[in-house]
Amino acid sequence: MKPIALTFDDGPDPATTPRLLAALAAADAKATFMLWGERVAAHPQLVRQVVSAGHAVGNHTHSHPNLEGLTAAQVVAELSRADRAIEAASGVTPSFFRPPYGVVNAHVLAAANRPAVTWRVDSEDWRTHDGERTYSRVLALVQPGDIVLLHDGLISTAEILPRLLCALTEAGYTMVTVPELLAAPLQAQTVYPASGIAVKM
Ligand code: NI
């Protein structure tokens, strides 16, 4: 078993979420969607599809701010609004959050009072918008147990995902959700993975 967790940030998006779901289903792979509250409210049916396909969902805030610059009350409001939108769409309440830009510190963790999930492998799809580079970078860097950052809303990522999943499967990886990967119950005020390269404490 070489489990990894693919994570897709910033969705849902009608142009790409259905393509991601189709590719994941074809590869019998599970993933975690870190949902942007404003977009959840605009496309609740896509969130229902994500959840009914067996994928996990995380809270990526309501309006995608850098949380470091907010008061504790503002952090709570950002997460609560996204929680409510995700609940209304799917009936599921996210149990962890992904801080926008991977920016998290002790102040944000205390205010959020829930586990933060970042990543170890950044596909850099958000920067390159280049499917071939996303493919090469993930395959070069990934190791068993990794959490991998990818993005919903990028056509380049949606286009490359079927090939990427094929290559990962051929390399012996199993794509699971973040809760499945981490197995033990996640603790509030804790960042996963502990050695996350993007985490600023
Ligand atoms: Ni984001």
CSV table of C-alpha atoms and ligand atoms in Angstrom, one decimal:
chain,number,residue,atom,x,y,z
A,1,MET,CA,0.0,0.0,0.0
A,2,LYS,CA,1.3,3.4,-1.0
A,3,PRO,CA,-1.5,5.7,0.0
A,4,ILE,CA,-1.5,9.4,-1.0
A,5,ALA,CA,-4.2,12.1,-0.7
A,6,LEU,CA,-4.8,14.3,-3.7
A,7,THR,CA,-6.5,17.6,-2.7
A,8,PHE,CA,-8.3,20.0,-5.0
A,9,ASP,CA,-8.6,23.6,-3.8
A,10,ASP,CA,-10.9,26.5,-4.8
A,11,GLY,CA,-13.9,24.7,-6.3
A,12,PRO,CA,-16.5,23.9,-7.1
A,13,ASP,CA,-16.3,25.1,-10.7
A,14,PRO,CA,-18.8,24.0,-13.4
A,15,ALA,CA,-16.1,24.0,-16.0
A,16,THR,CA,-13.8,21.5,-14.2
A,17,THR,CA,-15.4,19.8,-11.2
A,18,PRO,CA,-17.5,17.4,-13.4
A,19,ARG,CA,-14.3,16.5,-15.3
A,20,LEU,CA,-12.3,15.9,-12.1
A,21,LEU,CA,-15.1,13.7,-10.8
A,22,ALA,CA,-15.2,11.7,-14.0
A,23,ALA,CA,-11.5,11.1,-14.0
A,24,LEU,CA,-11.4,10.1,-10.3
A,25,ALA,CA,-14.3,7.7,-10.9
A,26,ALA,CA,-12.6,6.1,-13.9
A,27,ALA,CA,-9.5,5.5,-11.9
A,28,ASP,CA,-11.4,4.3,-8.8
A,29,ALA,CA,-9.6,7.1,-6.9
A,30,LYS,CA,-10.8,9.2,-4.0
A,31,ALA,CA,-9.8,12.8,-3.3
A,32,THR,CA,-10.5,15.7,-1.0
A,33,PHE,CA,-12.1,18.9,-2.2
A,34,MET,CA,-11.2,22.1,-0.3
A,35,LEU,CA,-14.3,24.2,-1.0
A,36,TRP,CA,-14.5,27.9,-1.4
A,37,GLY,CA,-17.7,29.0,0.3
A,38,GLU,CA,-18.8,31.7,-2.2
A,39,ARG,CA,-18.5,29.1,-5.0
A,40,VAL,CA,-20.3,26.5,-3.0
A,41,ALA,CA,-23.2,28.9,-2.7
A,42,ALA,CA,-23.2,29.5,-6.4
A,43,HIS,CA,-23.0,25.7,-7.4
A,44,PRO,CA,-24.4,23.6,-4.6
A,45,GLN,CA,-25.3,20.8,-6.9
A,46,LEU,CA,-21.6,20.2,-7.7
A,47,VAL,CA,-20.9,19.8,-4.0
A,48,ARG,CA,-23.6,17.2,-3.7
A,49,GLN,CA,-22.0,15.3,-6.6
A,50,VAL,CA,-18.6,15.5,-4.9
A,51,VAL,CA,-20.0,14.1,-1.6
A,52,SER,CA,-22.2,11.5,-3.2
A,53,ALA,CA,-19.1,10.2,-5.1
A,54,GLY,CA,-17.4,9.4,-1.8
A,55,HIS,CA,-14.9,12.2,-1.8
A,56,ALA,CA,-14.0,14.2,1.4
A,57,VAL,CA,-14.6,17.9,1.7
A,58,GLY,CA,-12.7,20.6,3.6
A,59,ASN,CA,-13.4,24.2,4.4
A,60,HIS,CA,-11.4,26.6,2.3
A,61,THR,CA,-13.1,29.7,3.9
A,62,HIS,CA,-15.9,31.8,2.5
A,63,SER,CA,-14.0,34.4,0.5
A,64,HIS,CA,-10.4,33.1,0.4
A,65,PRO,CA,-8.6,35.7,2.4
A,66,ASN,CA,-5.1,35.5,4.0
A,67,LEU,CA,-6.3,34.5,7.5
A,68,GLU,CA,-3.2,35.9,9.1
A,69,GLY,CA,-4.5,39.4,8.6
A,70,LEU,CA,-7.9,38.8,10.1
A,71,THR,CA,-9.1,39.2,13.7
A,72,ALA,CA,-10.2,36.0,15.5
A,73,ALA,CA,-13.9,36.9,15.0
A,74,GLN,CA,-13.3,37.4,11.3
A,75,VAL,CA,-11.5,34.0,11.0
A,76,VAL,CA,-14.5,32.4,12.7
A,77,ALA,CA,-16.9,34.2,10.4
A,78,GLU,CA,-15.0,33.1,7.3
A,79,LEU,CA,-15.1,29.4,8.4
A,80,SER,CA,-18.7,29.5,9.7
A,81,ARG,CA,-20.1,31.0,6.5
A,82,ALA,CA,-18.4,28.3,4.4
A,83,ASP,CA,-19.5,25.6,6.8
A,84,ARG,CA,-23.2,26.7,6.4
A,85,ALA,CA,-22.9,26.8,2.6
A,86,ILE,CA,-21.4,23.3,2.5
A,87,GLU,CA,-24.0,21.9,4.9
A,88,ALA,CA,-26.8,23.5,3.0
A,89,ALA,CA,-25.5,22.0,-0.3
A,90,SER,CA,-24.6,18.5,0.9
A,91,GLY,CA,-25.6,17.8,4.4
A,92,VAL,CA,-22.0,17.4,5.4
A,93,THR,CA,-20.1,19.6,7.9
A,94,PRO,CA,-16.4,19.8,7.1
A,95,SER,CA,-14.2,18.7,10.1
A,96,PHE,CA,-11.0,20.5,8.9
A,97,PHE,CA,-9.9,23.5,7.0
A,98,ARG,CA,-7.3,24.4,4.4
A,99,PRO,CA,-6.0,27.9,5.0
A,100,PRO,CA,-5.9,30.0,1.8
A,101,TYR,CA,-2.3,30.2,0.4
A,102,GLY,CA,-1.3,27.6,3.1
A,103,VAL,CA,-0.9,30.5,5.5
A,104,VAL,CA,-1.5,29.5,9.1
A,105,ASN,CA,-0.1,30.6,12.5
A,106,ALA,CA,-0.9,30.1,16.1
A,107,HIS,CA,-3.4,33.0,16.1
A,108,VAL,CA,-5.3,31.4,13.1
A,109,LEU,CA,-5.2,27.9,14.6
A,110,ALA,CA,-6.6,29.1,17.9
A,111,ALA,CA,-9.4,31.1,16.3
A,112,ALA,CA,-10.3,28.3,13.9
A,113,ASN,CA,-10.3,25.7,16.7
A,114,ARG,CA,-10.2,22.8,14.2
A,115,PRO,CA,-7.5,20.9,12.3
A,116,ALA,CA,-5.6,22.6,9.5
A,117,VAL,CA,-4.7,20.5,6.5
A,118,THR,CA,-1.9,21.9,4.2
A,119,TRP,CA,0.3,19.7,1.9
A,120,ARG,CA,3.8,18.4,1.3
A,121,VAL,CA,3.8,18.4,-2.5
A,122,ASP,CA,2.7,21.5,-4.3
A,123,SER,CA,1.9,20.7,-7.9
A,124,GLU,CA,2.3,24.4,-8.8
A,125,ASP,CA,-0.6,24.0,-11.2
A,126,TRP,CA,-1.9,27.4,-9.8
A,127,ARG,CA,1.3,29.0,-11.0
A,128,THR,CA,2.1,27.2,-14.3
A,129,HIS,CA,-1.3,26.4,-15.7
A,130,ASP,CA,0.6,23.8,-17.5
A,131,GLY,CA,-0.7,20.2,-17.4
A,132,GLU,CA,2.6,18.6,-18.5
A,133,ARG,CA,4.5,20.4,-15.8
A,134,THR,CA,1.9,19.5,-13.2
A,135,TYR,CA,2.2,15.9,-14.2
A,136,SER,CA,6.0,15.8,-14.2
A,137,ARG,CA,6.3,17.7,-10.9
A,138,VAL,CA,3.8,15.5,-9.0
A,139,LEU,CA,5.4,12.3,-10.2
A,140,ALA,CA,8.9,13.5,-9.4
A,141,LEU,CA,8.1,14.6,-5.9
A,142,VAL,CA,5.4,12.3,-4.6
A,143,GLN,CA,6.1,9.7,-1.8
A,144,PRO,CA,3.8,7.4,0.1
A,145,GLY,CA,1.8,9.2,2.7
A,146,ASP,CA,1.9,12.6,0.9
A,147,ILE,CA,-0.8,15.2,0.7
A,148,VAL,CA,-0.7,16.8,-2.8
A,149,LEU,CA,-1.9,20.3,-3.7
A,150,LEU,CA,-3.9,20.6,-6.9
A,151,HIS,CA,-6.7,23.0,-8.0
A,152,ASP,CA,-10.2,22.8,-9.1
A,153,GLY,CA,-11.1,25.5,-11.6
A,154,LEU,CA,-8.0,25.0,-13.8
A,155,ILE,CA,-8.6,23.5,-17.2
A,156,SER,CA,-4.9,22.4,-17.4
A,157,THR,CA,-5.3,20.3,-14.3
A,158,ALA,CA,-8.6,18.8,-15.4
A,159,GLU,CA,-7.1,17.8,-18.7
A,160,ILE,CA,-4.0,16.1,-17.2
A,161,LEU,CA,-5.8,14.3,-14.3
A,162,PRO,CA,-6.7,11.1,-16.2
A,163,ARG,CA,-3.0,10.6,-17.3
A,164,LEU,CA,-1.7,11.6,-13.8
A,165,LEU,CA,-4.0,9.1,-12.1
A,166,CYS,CA,-2.9,6.3,-14.6
A,167,ALA,CA,0.7,7.0,-13.9
A,168,LEU,CA,0.2,7.1,-10.1
A,169,THR,CA,-1.7,3.9,-10.2
A,170,GLU,CA,1.0,2.2,-12.3
A,171,ALA,CA,3.6,3.4,-9.8
A,172,GLY,CA,1.6,1.6,-7.1
A,173,TYR,CA,-0.1,4.5,-5.4
A,174,THR,CA,-3.6,4.4,-4.0
A,175,MET,CA,-5.5,7.6,-3.9
A,176,VAL,CA,-7.5,8.1,-0.7
A,177,THR,CA,-9.1,10.9,1.2
A,178,VAL,CA,-7.3,13.0,3.7
A,179,PRO,CA,-9.1,11.4,6.7
A,180,GLU,CA,-8.4,8.0,5.3
A,181,LEU,CA,-4.7,8.9,4.8
A,182,LEU,CA,-4.2,10.3,8.3
A,183,ALA,CA,-6.4,7.5,9.9
A,184,ALA,CA,-6.4,8.8,13.5
A,185,PRO,CA,-8.9,11.5,14.4
A,186,LEU,CA,-7.5,14.9,13.5
A,187,GLN,CA,-6.9,17.2,16.4
A,188,ALA,CA,-8.0,20.9,16.6
A,189,GLN,CA,-5.3,23.5,16.6
A,190,THR,CA,-3.0,21.1,14.8
A,191,VAL,CA,-1.5,21.4,11.3
A,192,TYR,CA,-1.3,18.3,9.0
A,193,PRO,CA,1.2,17.3,7.8
A,194,ALA,CA,3.3,18.3,10.7
A,195,SER,CA,6.3,19.0,8.4
A,196,GLY,CA,4.2,20.9,5.9
A,197,ILE,CA,6.6,23.0,3.8
A,198,ALA,CA,4.1,25.9,3.4
A,199,VAL,CA,3.3,26.2,7.1
A,200,LYS,CA,4.3,29.4,8.9
A,201,MET,CA,4.0,29.0,12.7
B,1,NI,NI,-7.1,28.4,-2.5
